[in-house]
């Protein structure tokens, strides 16, 4: 005698995948939706199907708790769907913000991320890029520091690259997301000159791939426009390492009477300037004003808090991910995306000593 509860009607959630206890397959979805396997495949690979068919297939997949095979899809499409990200140093505050932006954007777009650091080594950077392409990532987001020729070779081989913070010299052009460092330096110089400073030291960064040239050029151009002479003996460069930054800052600030203000072109140099000033018992800003490019968490913890230009690393990473993933058919490079920098005025800058009594 048949069970009265068995009406012969399949209830929701009791499709093939549920009934047998095994994971649902693409065949199960096709049967439930009343379409062919190829149609289901097109739905999940972004192919062309009618809206009604797509809705029916997705409804059947949801009913069966179907999960497409990422491995099978990557083999068929010859890509993994991943995003490669290469930065100089994952502990650098700007790079950490950039990675956070990429991760958040990738999560919303259903992509996964492969991350590695080149530590300023051009050969290592090229090797990481090669390995990522061997894993068939969709593209690479990079803060470049190596030979541009390596990136152009990768693009010529069919790779897709978006650079962040630094342009990769062309041709061909490679899409870029940049920070308006020129405007940031200009704002800092105008602020210091407005306070009365006429001798401003510039602590720059030297090394492959460093954007110091842009910042130093903006420093010199802004002073020239304001009619303030550049003190070339106060323009020094340091490698992007703490020891080198400390040595450069010490060389400047030991000449106390000649250095009423310091503009550091990066947070490592700003950190070195603050440390040296403290060791030399220089009062900030009574004896020396200090400002820097790159706002980092510790800047607000200084005594007094440090004036800085905030560079939107998170926004740069998010925008680079959008460029890399969205609108794949429109991947023709154009003008770089330039994000604004913001001057954060705090207590580390004041008038020079010669004007305090007036």
Coordinates of C-alpha atoms in Angstrom, one line a residue:
X1 CA 0.0 0.0 0.0
X2 CA 1.4 3.4 -1.0
X3 CA 2.3 5.9 1.6
X4 CA -0.4 8.6 1.7
X5 CA 2.3 11.2 1.9
X6 CA 3.8 10.2 -1.4
X7 CA 1.8 12.1 -3.9
X8 CA 4.3 11.6 -6.7
X9 CA 5.0 15.4 -6.8
X10 CA 8.6 16.5 -6.3
X11 CA 8.8 19.1 -3.6
X12 CA 11.1 22.1 -3.6
X13 CA 14.7 21.1 -2.6
X14 CA 14.2 17.5 -3.6
X15 CA 15.8 17.6 -7.0
X16 CA 18.4 15.1 -8.3
X17 CA 21.2 16.6 -6.3
X18 CA 19.2 16.6 -3.0
X19 CA 17.5 13.2 -3.5
X20 CA 20.5 11.1 -4.1
X21 CA 22.8 12.9 -1.6
X22 CA 25.4 13.6 -4.3
X23 CA 26.3 17.1 -5.5
X24 CA 24.1 18.3 -8.4
X25 CA 25.7 18.2 -11.9
X26 CA 25.3 20.3 -14.9
X27 CA 23.1 17.5 -16.4
X28 CA 20.8 17.7 -13.4
X29 CA 20.4 21.5 -14.0
X30 CA 19.8 21.0 -17.7
X31 CA 17.1 18.4 -17.0
X32 CA 15.4 20.5 -14.3
X33 CA 15.4 23.6 -16.5
X34 CA 14.3 21.7 -19.7
X35 CA 17.3 22.9 -21.7
X36 CA 20.5 21.4 -23.1
X37 CA 23.8 21.1 -21.3
X38 CA 25.4 23.6 -23.6
X39 CA 22.8 26.2 -22.7
X40 CA 23.6 25.8 -19.0
X41 CA 27.2 26.1 -19.8
X42 CA 26.6 29.4 -21.6
X43 CA 24.7 30.8 -18.7
X44 CA 27.5 30.2 -16.2
X45 CA 30.3 31.3 -18.6
X46 CA 28.6 34.6 -19.5
X47 CA 27.5 33.4 -23.0
X48 CA 24.5 34.7 -24.9
X49 CA 21.1 33.3 -23.9
X50 CA 17.6 34.8 -23.6
X51 CA 16.7 36.5 -20.3
X52 CA 13.9 33.9 -19.8
X53 CA 16.2 31.0 -20.3
X54 CA 18.9 32.5 -18.0
X55 CA 16.3 33.0 -15.3
X56 CA 15.0 29.4 -15.6
X57 CA 18.5 27.9 -15.5
X58 CA 19.5 30.0 -12.5
X59 CA 16.3 29.1 -10.7
X60 CA 17.0 25.4 -11.3
X61 CA 20.6 25.7 -10.2
X62 CA 19.4 27.4 -7.0
X63 CA 16.8 24.7 -6.4
X64 CA 19.5 22.0 -6.8
X65 CA 22.2 23.9 -4.9
X66 CA 24.4 23.5 -8.0
X67 CA 27.9 24.9 -7.8
X68 CA 29.8 25.3 -11.1
X69 CA 33.3 23.7 -11.2
X70 CA 35.9 26.4 -11.1
X71 CA 38.5 24.0 -12.2
X72 CA 36.5 22.8 -15.2
X73 CA 35.6 26.3 -16.1
X74 CA 39.2 27.5 -16.0
X75 CA 40.3 24.6 -18.2
X76 CA 37.6 25.4 -20.8
X77 CA 38.2 29.2 -20.8
X78 CA 42.0 28.9 -20.4
X79 CA 42.0 31.2 -17.5
X80 CA 41.5 30.9 -13.7
X81 CA 39.5 34.1 -13.2
X82 CA 42.0 35.3 -10.7
X83 CA 43.7 38.7 -10.4
X84 CA 47.5 39.0 -9.8
X85 CA 48.7 41.8 -7.6
X86 CA 52.4 42.7 -7.3
X87 CA 53.5 45.4 -4.9
X88 CA 57.0 46.5 -3.6
X89 CA 56.3 45.7 0.0
X90 CA 53.1 44.4 1.6
X91 CA 54.0 46.1 4.9
X92 CA 54.1 49.6 3.3
X93 CA 51.0 51.6 4.4
X94 CA 50.2 52.7 0.9
X95 CA 50.6 49.2 -0.5
X96 CA 48.5 47.7 2.3
X97 CA 45.7 50.2 1.5
X98 CA 46.0 49.4 -2.2
X99 CA 45.7 45.7 -1.6
X100 CA 42.6 46.2 0.7
X101 CA 41.0 48.1 -2.1
X102 CA 41.7 45.4 -4.7
X103 CA 40.4 42.7 -2.3
X104 CA 37.1 44.5 -1.6
X105 CA 36.5 45.2 -5.3
X106 CA 37.4 41.6 -6.3
X107 CA 35.1 40.3 -3.7
X108 CA 32.2 42.2 -5.2
X109 CA 33.0 41.0 -8.6
X110 CA 33.4 37.3 -7.6
X111 CA 37.2 37.2 -8.3
X112 CA 40.0 35.8 -6.3
X113 CA 43.4 37.5 -5.8
X114 CA 47.0 36.2 -5.9
X115 CA 49.4 38.6 -4.1
X116 CA 53.2 38.8 -4.1
X117 CA 55.9 41.4 -3.3
X118 CA 58.9 42.3 -5.4
X119 CA 60.8 44.3 -2.8
X120 CA 62.3 46.7 -5.5
X121 CA 63.9 43.8 -7.4
X122 CA 63.1 44.1 -11.1
X123 CA 64.1 40.6 -11.9
X124 CA 62.0 39.2 -9.1
X125 CA 59.1 41.4 -10.3
X126 CA 59.3 39.9 -13.8
X127 CA 59.6 36.4 -12.4
X128 CA 56.4 36.9 -10.3
X129 CA 54.5 38.2 -13.3
X130 CA 55.6 35.2 -15.4
X131 CA 54.4 32.7 -12.8
X132 CA 51.1 34.5 -12.4
X133 CA 50.6 34.4 -16.2
X134 CA 51.4 30.6 -16.2
X135 CA 48.6 30.3 -13.7
X136 CA 46.4 32.0 -16.3
X137 CA 45.2 34.9 -14.2
X138 CA 42.9 37.3 -16.0
X139 CA 45.4 40.2 -15.5
X140 CA 47.9 41.8 -13.2
X141 CA 47.8 44.9 -11.0
X142 CA 51.3 46.2 -10.3
X143 CA 53.1 49.0 -8.6
X144 CA 56.0 48.7 -11.1
X145 CA 59.6 49.1 -10.3
X146 CA 61.3 46.9 -12.9
X147 CA 62.1 47.2 -16.6
X148 CA 59.2 48.5 -18.6
X149 CA 60.2 46.2 -21.5
X150 CA 59.3 43.2 -19.4
X151 CA 55.7 44.5 -19.0
X152 CA 55.4 45.4 -22.7
X153 CA 56.5 41.9 -23.6
X154 CA 53.9 40.4 -21.3
X155 CA 51.2 42.6 -22.9
X156 CA 52.4 41.7 -26.4
X157 CA 51.9 38.0 -25.4
X158 CA 48.3 38.6 -24.5
X159 CA 48.5 39.7 -20.9
X160 CA 46.4 42.5 -19.4
X161 CA 48.2 44.9 -17.0
X162 CA 47.1 47.9 -14.9
X163 CA 49.8 49.9 -13.2
X164 CA 49.2 51.8 -10.0
X165 CA 51.1 54.9 -8.6
X166 CA 53.7 54.8 -11.4
X167 CA 53.3 54.7 -15.2
X168 CA 55.0 52.1 -17.3
X169 CA 56.6 54.0 -20.1
X170 CA 55.4 53.1 -23.6
X171 CA 54.5 52.6 -26.3
X172 CA 52.2 50.7 -26.2
X173 CA 50.3 52.5 -23.5
X174 CA 49.4 50.5 -20.4
X175 CA 46.4 51.6 -18.3
X176 CA 47.4 53.3 -15.1
X177 CA 45.8 54.6 -11.9
X178 CA 47.9 57.4 -10.5
X179 CA 47.8 59.8 -7.5
X180 CA 48.1 63.5 -8.2
X181 CA 51.4 63.9 -6.4
X182 CA 52.1 67.1 -8.2
X183 CA 49.1 68.8 -6.7
X184 CA 50.0 67.3 -3.3
X185 CA 53.6 68.7 -3.3
X186 CA 52.3 72.0 -4.7
X187 CA 49.9 72.3 -1.8
X188 CA 52.6 71.5 0.8
X189 CA 55.0 74.1 -0.7
X190 CA 52.4 76.8 -0.9
X191 CA 51.4 76.1 2.7
X192 CA 55.0 76.4 3.9
X193 CA 55.7 79.5 1.8
X194 CA 52.5 81.0 3.2
X195 CA 53.8 80.5 6.7
X196 CA 56.9 82.6 5.7
X197 CA 59.4 79.9 4.8
X198 CA 62.0 80.8 2.1
X199 CA 64.5 78.0 2.7
X200 CA 62.8 74.7 2.4
X201 CA 64.7 71.4 2.4
X202 CA 63.5 68.6 0.2
X203 CA 64.1 65.0 1.3
X204 CA 63.6 62.9 -1.8
X205 CA 63.7 59.2 -2.7
X206 CA 66.2 57.7 -5.0
X207 CA 66.0 54.3 -6.6
X208 CA 64.5 52.3 -9.5
X209 CA 60.8 53.0 -10.0
X210 CA 60.6 55.7 -7.3
X211 CA 58.2 58.6 -8.1
X212 CA 60.7 61.0 -6.6
X213 CA 61.3 62.7 -10.0
X214 CA 57.7 63.8 -10.2
X215 CA 57.7 65.2 -6.6
X216 CA 61.0 67.0 -6.8
X217 CA 60.0 68.5 -10.1
X218 CA 56.7 69.7 -8.6
X219 CA 58.7 71.1 -5.6
X220 CA 61.1 73.1 -7.8
X221 CA 58.3 74.3 -10.2
X222 CA 56.1 75.5 -7.3
X223 CA 58.9 77.5 -5.6
X224 CA 59.8 79.1 -9.0
X225 CA 56.2 80.1 -9.6
X226 CA 56.1 81.6 -6.1
X227 CA 59.4 83.5 -6.7
X228 CA 61.2 81.6 -4.0
X229 CA 64.7 80.4 -4.9
X230 CA 65.5 76.7 -4.6
X231 CA 68.3 75.9 -2.1
X232 CA 70.0 73.2 -4.0
X233 CA 72.2 72.3 -1.0
X234 CA 69.0 71.4 0.8
X235 CA 67.7 69.0 -1.8
X236 CA 69.0 65.5 -0.9
X237 CA 68.0 62.0 -2.0
X238 CA 67.9 58.7 -0.1
X239 CA 67.2 55.1 -1.0
X240 CA 63.9 53.8 0.1
X241 CA 65.4 52.2 3.2
X242 CA 65.3 53.3 6.8
X243 CA 69.1 53.6 7.3
X244 CA 69.5 55.7 4.1
X245 CA 66.5 57.9 5.1
X246 CA 67.9 58.4 8.5
X247 CA 71.4 59.4 7.2
X248 CA 69.9 61.9 4.7
X249 CA 67.7 63.5 7.4
X250 CA 70.6 63.6 9.9
X251 CA 72.8 65.3 7.3
X252 CA 70.2 68.0 6.8
X253 CA 69.0 68.7 10.3
X254 CA 72.5 68.8 11.8
X255 CA 72.7 72.2 10.0
X256 CA 70.0 73.5 12.3
X257 CA 70.3 77.2 11.5
X258 CA 70.0 76.5 7.7
X259 CA 67.0 74.2 7.8
X260 CA 63.8 75.9 9.1
X261 CA 61.5 73.6 7.1
X262 CA 61.7 70.0 5.7
X263 CA 59.4 68.5 3.1
X264 CA 59.8 64.8 3.0
X265 CA 58.7 63.1 -0.2
X266 CA 57.6 59.8 1.5
X267 CA 56.6 58.4 4.9
X268 CA 60.0 56.7 5.6
X269 CA 61.7 60.0 5.1
X270 CA 59.2 61.8 7.2
X271 CA 59.7 59.3 9.9
X272 CA 63.4 59.8 9.7
X273 CA 63.1 63.6 10.0
X274 CA 60.9 63.3 13.1
X275 CA 63.3 60.8 14.7
X276 CA 66.4 62.9 14.0
X277 CA 64.8 66.1 15.2
X278 CA 63.9 64.4 18.5
X279 CA 67.5 63.1 18.9
X280 CA 68.9 66.6 18.2
X281 CA 66.5 68.2 20.7
X282 CA 64.9 70.2 17.9
X283 CA 61.4 71.4 18.8
X284 CA 58.7 70.9 16.1
X285 CA 57.6 73.4 14.8
X286 CA 59.4 75.9 17.0
X287 CA 62.9 75.0 15.6
X288 CA 61.9 73.1 12.4
X289 CA 58.7 72.5 10.5
X290 CA 58.2 69.0 9.1
X291 CA 55.7 67.9 6.5
X292 CA 55.5 64.9 4.3
X293 CA 53.9 63.1 1.3
X294 CA 51.9 60.1 2.5
X295 CA 49.5 60.2 5.5
X296 CA 50.0 57.2 7.7
X297 CA 48.4 56.2 11.0
X298 CA 51.4 57.2 13.1
X299 CA 51.4 60.8 11.7
X300 CA 48.5 61.7 14.0
X301 CA 50.3 60.1 17.0
X302 CA 53.3 62.4 16.7
X303 CA 53.7 65.3 19.2
X304 CA 52.7 67.5 17.5
X305 CA 50.7 65.6 14.9
X306 CA 52.4 65.7 11.5
X307 CA 51.1 67.7 8.5
X308 CA 50.9 65.3 5.5
X309 CA 49.4 64.8 2.1
X310 CA 47.0 61.8 2.1
X311 CA 47.3 59.6 -0.9
X312 CA 44.2 57.4 -1.5
X313 CA 45.8 53.9 -1.8
X314 CA 42.5 52.1 -1.1
X315 CA 40.7 54.0 -3.9
X316 CA 43.6 53.4 -6.2
X317 CA 43.4 49.6 -5.6
X318 CA 39.6 49.5 -6.0
X319 CA 39.7 51.5 -9.3
X320 CA 42.6 49.4 -10.7
X321 CA 40.6 46.3 -10.0
X322 CA 37.6 47.8 -11.8
X323 CA 39.7 48.6 -14.8
X324 CA 41.1 45.1 -14.9
X325 CA 37.9 43.2 -14.5
X326 CA 35.0 45.2 -15.8
X327 CA 34.1 45.9 -19.4
X328 CA 36.6 43.4 -20.8
X329 CA 35.6 44.2 -24.4
X330 CA 36.8 47.8 -23.9
X331 CA 40.3 47.2 -22.8
X332 CA 41.8 49.9 -25.0
X333 CA 44.2 52.0 -22.8
X334 CA 43.5 55.7 -22.5
X335 CA 44.6 58.6 -20.3
X336 CA 45.6 57.5 -16.8
X337 CA 43.0 57.7 -14.1
X338 CA 44.3 60.4 -11.7
X339 CA 43.0 60.4 -8.1
X340 CA 43.3 63.6 -6.0
X341 CA 45.6 63.9 -3.0
X342 CA 44.5 65.8 0.1
X343 CA 46.5 68.1 2.4
X344 CA 46.0 67.3 6.1
X345 CA 47.1 70.3 8.1
X346 CA 48.2 69.5 11.6
X347 CA 50.5 71.0 14.2
X348 CA 54.0 70.2 12.8
X349 CA 54.5 73.4 10.7
X350 CA 54.8 77.0 11.8
X351 CA 56.5 80.2 10.9
X352 CA 60.3 80.3 10.7
X353 CA 62.2 81.4 13.8
X354 CA 63.0 84.8 12.2
X355 CA 59.3 85.7 12.0
X356 CA 58.0 84.4 15.3
X357 CA 58.8 87.6 17.2
X358 CA 56.9 89.8 14.7

